[in-house]
Amino acid sequence: MNYWKNLLIAVDQLVNALIGGWPDETLSSRAYRMAADGNPWAMYAIDGLANLFGDENHCETSFKSERLRLQAPPETR
């Protein structure tokens, strides 16, 4: 990953942690996970993030990336 993408992911994870989420999870991944658990606000978050990024599967892709630890250095996966 490049520097700017890493920085944006770090800010995303910081915001998620500040609002009570896990420190190594992005808002998109959290929204997908919470929607799967039936949380009603998460569906609105998913729709908003899909519109923001222009990808209706953004949150699902983010969740799967987190599960596979694709943001981590290859030697720690």
Backbone as JSON Lines, residues from 0, in Angstrom:
{"i":0,"aa":"M","n":[0.84,-1.19,0.0],"ca":[0.0,0.0,0.0],"c":[0.88,1.24,0.0]}
{"i":1,"aa":"N","n":[0.31,2.29,-0.52],"ca":[1.1,3.51,-0.53],"c":[0.85,4.33,0.74]}
{"i":2,"aa":"Y","n":[1.67,5.34,0.92],"ca":[1.66,6.15,2.13],"c":[0.29,6.76,2.4]}
{"i":3,"aa":"W","n":[-0.33,7.38,1.4],"ca":[-1.59,8.09,1.61],"c":[-2.73,7.14,1.95]}
{"i":4,"aa":"K","n":[-2.77,5.99,1.29],"ca":[-3.8,5.01,1.61],"c":[-3.63,4.5,3.04]}
{"i":5,"aa":"N","n":[-2.38,4.23,3.43],"ca":[-2.1,3.8,4.81],"c":[-2.55,4.86,5.81]}
{"i":6,"aa":"L","n":[-2.28,6.11,5.5],"ca":[-2.65,7.21,6.39],"c":[-4.17,7.31,6.53]}
{"i":7,"aa":"L","n":[-4.89,7.19,5.42],"ca":[-6.35,7.24,5.47],"c":[-6.94,6.07,6.28]}
{"i":8,"aa":"I","n":[-6.36,4.89,6.12],"ca":[-6.81,3.73,6.9],"c":[-6.55,3.97,8.39]}
{"i":9,"aa":"A","n":[-5.4,4.54,8.71],"ca":[-5.08,4.83,10.12],"c":[-6.07,5.82,10.72]}
{"i":10,"aa":"V","n":[-6.41,6.86,9.98],"ca":[-7.39,7.84,10.47],"c":[-8.76,7.18,10.64]}
{"i":11,"aa":"D","n":[-9.13,6.36,9.67],"ca":[-10.4,5.63,9.73],"c":[-10.45,4.76,10.99]}
{"i":12,"aa":"Q","n":[-9.39,4.04,11.26],"ca":[-9.34,3.18,12.45],"c":[-9.34,4.0,13.73]}
{"i":13,"aa":"L","n":[-8.69,5.16,13.72],"ca":[-8.69,6.03,14.89],"c":[-10.11,6.52,15.19]}
{"i":14,"aa":"V","n":[-10.8,6.99,14.16],"ca":[-12.18,7.46,14.37],"c":[-13.04,6.32,14.91]}
{"i":15,"aa":"N","n":[-12.89,5.14,14.35],"ca":[-13.64,3.98,14.83],"c":[-13.35,3.72,16.31]}
{"i":16,"aa":"A","n":[-12.09,3.76,16.7],"ca":[-11.72,3.53,18.1],"c":[-12.28,4.63,19.01]}
{"i":17,"aa":"L","n":[-12.26,5.87,18.53],"ca":[-12.76,6.99,19.34],"c":[-14.26,6.88,19.62]}
{"i":18,"aa":"I","n":[-15.0,6.22,18.73],"ca":[-16.44,6.08,18.96],"c":[-16.79,4.7,19.51]}
{"i":19,"aa":"G","n":[-15.78,4.02,20.07],"ca":[-16.03,2.79,20.8],"c":[-15.82,1.5,20.04]}
{"i":20,"aa":"G","n":[-15.25,1.58,18.84],"ca":[-14.99,0.37,18.06],"c":[-13.65,-0.25,18.37]}
{"i":21,"aa":"W","n":[-13.39,-1.36,17.73],"ca":[-12.1,-2.02,17.89],"c":[-11.02,-1.18,17.23]}
{"i":22,"aa":"P","n":[-9.83,-1.07,17.83],"ca":[-8.8,-0.17,17.32],"c":[-8.19,-0.57,15.98]}
{"i":23,"aa":"D","n":[-8.33,-1.8,15.58],"ca":[-7.74,-2.22,14.31],"c":[-8.81,-2.54,13.26]}
{"i":24,"aa":"E","n":[-9.97,-1.89,13.38],"ca":[-11.06,-2.12,12.44],"c":[-11.49,-0.79,11.83]}
{"i":25,"aa":"T","n":[-11.78,-0.79,10.54],"ca":[-12.26,0.42,9.88],"c":[-13.75,0.6,10.12]}
{"i":26,"aa":"L","n":[-14.23,1.81,9.91],"ca":[-15.66,2.08,10.04],"c":[-16.47,1.23,9.07]}
{"i":27,"aa":"S","n":[-15.96,1.04,7.87],"ca":[-16.68,0.26,6.86],"c":[-16.83,-1.19,7.29]}
{"i":28,"aa":"S","n":[-15.75,-1.76,7.78],"ca":[-15.8,-3.14,8.26],"c":[-16.75,-3.27,9.45]}
{"i":29,"aa":"R","n":[-16.69,-2.31,10.34],"ca":[-17.57,-2.33,11.51],"c":[-19.03,-2.24,11.1]}
{"i":30,"aa":"A","n":[-19.34,-1.37,10.14],"ca":[-20.72,-1.23,9.68],"c":[-21.23,-2.54,9.1]}
{"i":31,"aa":"Y","n":[-20.41,-3.2,8.29],"ca":[-20.82,-4.47,7.7],"c":[-21.05,-5.53,8.78]}
{"i":32,"aa":"R","n":[-20.13,-5.61,9.73],"ca":[-20.24,-6.6,10.8],"c":[-21.49,-6.34,11.64]}
{"i":33,"aa":"M","n":[-21.75,-5.08,11.96],"ca":[-22.9,-4.76,12.79],"c":[-24.22,-4.96,12.03]}
{"i":34,"aa":"A","n":[-24.21,-4.7,10.72],"ca":[-25.42,-4.94,9.92],"c":[-25.74,-6.43,9.9]}
{"i":35,"aa":"A","n":[-24.71,-7.26,9.82],"ca":[-24.92,-8.71,9.84],"c":[-25.52,-9.16,11.18]}
{"i":36,"aa":"D","n":[-25.25,-8.38,12.24],"ca":[-25.81,-8.68,13.56],"c":[-27.18,-8.05,13.76]}
{"i":37,"aa":"G","n":[-27.69,-7.35,12.72],"ca":[-29.03,-6.78,12.78],"c":[-29.11,-5.36,13.3]}
{"i":38,"aa":"N","n":[-28.0,-4.66,13.42],"ca":[-28.01,-3.29,13.91],"c":[-28.61,-2.36,12.85]}
{"i":39,"aa":"P","n":[-29.7,-1.65,13.17],"ca":[-30.38,-0.84,12.15],"c":[-29.57,0.34,11.63]}
{"i":40,"aa":"W","n":[-28.76,1.01,12.49],"ca":[-28.01,2.16,12.0],"c":[-26.95,1.74,11.0]}
{"i":41,"aa":"A","n":[-26.47,0.51,11.12],"ca":[-25.39,0.04,10.26],"c":[-25.82,0.0,8.8]}
{"i":42,"aa":"M","n":[-27.08,-0.3,8.53],"ca":[-27.55,-0.32,7.15],"c":[-27.49,1.07,6.53]}
{"i":43,"aa":"Y","n":[-27.81,2.1,7.32],"ca":[-27.7,3.48,6.83],"c":[-26.24,3.84,6.58]}
{"i":44,"aa":"A","n":[-25.37,3.4,7.47],"ca":[-23.94,3.66,7.31],"c":[-23.42,2.98,6.05]}
{"i":45,"aa":"I","n":[-23.84,1.75,5.8],"ca":[-23.4,1.03,4.61],"c":[-23.86,1.76,3.35]}
{"i":46,"aa":"D","n":[-25.11,2.21,3.33],"ca":[-25.62,2.94,2.17],"c":[-24.83,4.23,1.96]}
{"i":47,"aa":"G","n":[-24.55,4.95,3.04],"ca":[-23.78,6.19,2.93],"c":[-22.37,5.96,2.44]}
{"i":48,"aa":"L","n":[-21.71,4.94,2.97],"ca":[-20.35,4.64,2.55],"c":[-20.31,4.14,1.11]}
{"i":49,"aa":"A","n":[-21.33,3.38,0.71],"ca":[-21.41,2.91,-0.68],"c":[-21.53,4.1,-1.63]}
{"i":50,"aa":"N","n":[-22.35,5.08,-1.26],"ca":[-22.49,6.28,-2.09],"c":[-21.21,7.09,-2.1]}
{"i":51,"aa":"L","n":[-20.57,7.2,-0.96],"ca":[-19.33,7.97,-0.86],"c":[-18.23,7.39,-1.74]}
{"i":52,"aa":"F","n":[-18.08,6.07,-1.7],"ca":[-17.0,5.42,-2.44],"c":[-17.44,4.92,-3.82]}
{"i":53,"aa":"G","n":[-18.73,5.01,-4.14],"ca":[-19.21,4.57,-5.43],"c":[-19.11,3.07,-5.64]}
{"i":54,"aa":"D","n":[-19.21,2.32,-4.56],"ca":[-19.08,0.86,-4.63],"c":[-20.06,0.26,-3.63]}
{"i":55,"aa":"E","n":[-21.1,-0.4,-4.14],"ca":[-22.11,-0.94,-3.23],"c":[-21.59,-2.07,-2.35]}
{"i":56,"aa":"N","n":[-20.44,-2.64,-2.69],"ca":[-19.85,-3.72,-1.9],"c":[-18.66,-3.27,-1.06]}
{"i":57,"aa":"H","n":[-18.49,-1.95,-0.91],"ca":[-17.32,-1.43,-0.21],"c":[-17.19,-1.99,1.21]}
{"i":58,"aa":"C","n":[-18.27,-1.97,1.97],"ca":[-18.2,-2.42,3.37],"c":[-17.94,-3.92,3.46]}
{"i":59,"aa":"E","n":[-18.56,-4.69,2.59],"ca":[-18.32,-6.13,2.58],"c":[-16.86,-6.43,2.22]}
{"i":60,"aa":"T","n":[-16.35,-5.73,1.21],"ca":[-14.95,-5.91,0.81],"c":[-14.01,-5.53,1.95]}
{"i":61,"aa":"S","n":[-14.33,-4.43,2.64],"ca":[-13.52,-4.0,3.78],"c":[-13.53,-5.03,4.89]}
{"i":62,"aa":"F","n":[-14.69,-5.58,5.19],"ca":[-14.82,-6.61,6.22],"c":[-13.97,-7.84,5.87]}
{"i":63,"aa":"K","n":[-14.08,-8.29,4.63],"ca":[-13.32,-9.47,4.2],"c":[-11.82,-9.19,4.24]}
{"i":64,"aa":"S","n":[-11.43,-7.97,3.88],"ca":[-10.02,-7.58,3.94],"c":[-9.51,-7.62,5.38]}
{"i":65,"aa":"E","n":[-10.33,-7.14,6.31],"ca":[-9.96,-7.19,7.73],"c":[-9.8,-8.63,8.2]}
{"i":66,"aa":"R","n":[-10.74,-9.49,7.8],"ca":[-10.69,-10.9,8.22],"c":[-9.44,-11.6,7.71]}
{"i":67,"aa":"L","n":[-9.0,-11.22,6.5],"ca":[-7.8,-11.82,5.92],"c":[-6.53,-11.07,6.31]}
{"i":68,"aa":"R","n":[-6.69,-9.98,7.06],"ca":[-5.58,-9.14,7.52],"c":[-4.74,-8.6,6.37]}
{"i":69,"aa":"L","n":[-5.39,-8.21,5.28],"ca":[-4.68,-7.73,4.1],"c":[-3.98,-6.4,4.33]}
{"i":70,"aa":"Q","n":[-4.4,-5.66,5.37],"ca":[-3.75,-4.39,5.68],"c":[-2.46,-4.58,6.48]}
{"i":71,"aa":"A","n":[-2.26,-5.79,7.0],"ca":[-1.07,-6.09,7.81],"c":[0.12,-6.44,6.91]}
{"i":72,"aa":"P","n":[1.33,-6.23,7.4],"ca":[2.51,-6.63,6.63],"c":[2.45,-8.12,6.31]}
{"i":73,"aa":"P","n":[2.89,-8.52,5.13],"ca":[2.8,-9.93,4.72],"c":[3.4,-10.9,5.74]}
{"i":74,"aa":"E","n":[4.47,-10.52,6.4],"ca":[5.12,-11.44,7.34],"c":[4.32,-11.66,8.63]}
{"i":75,"aa":"T","n":[3.27,-10.86,8.86],"ca":[2.46,-11.03,10.08],"c":[1.08,-11.63,9.8]}
{"i":76,"aa":"R","n":[0.82,-11.98,8.57],"ca":[-0.5,-12.55,8.22],"c":[-0.55,-14.02,8.54]}
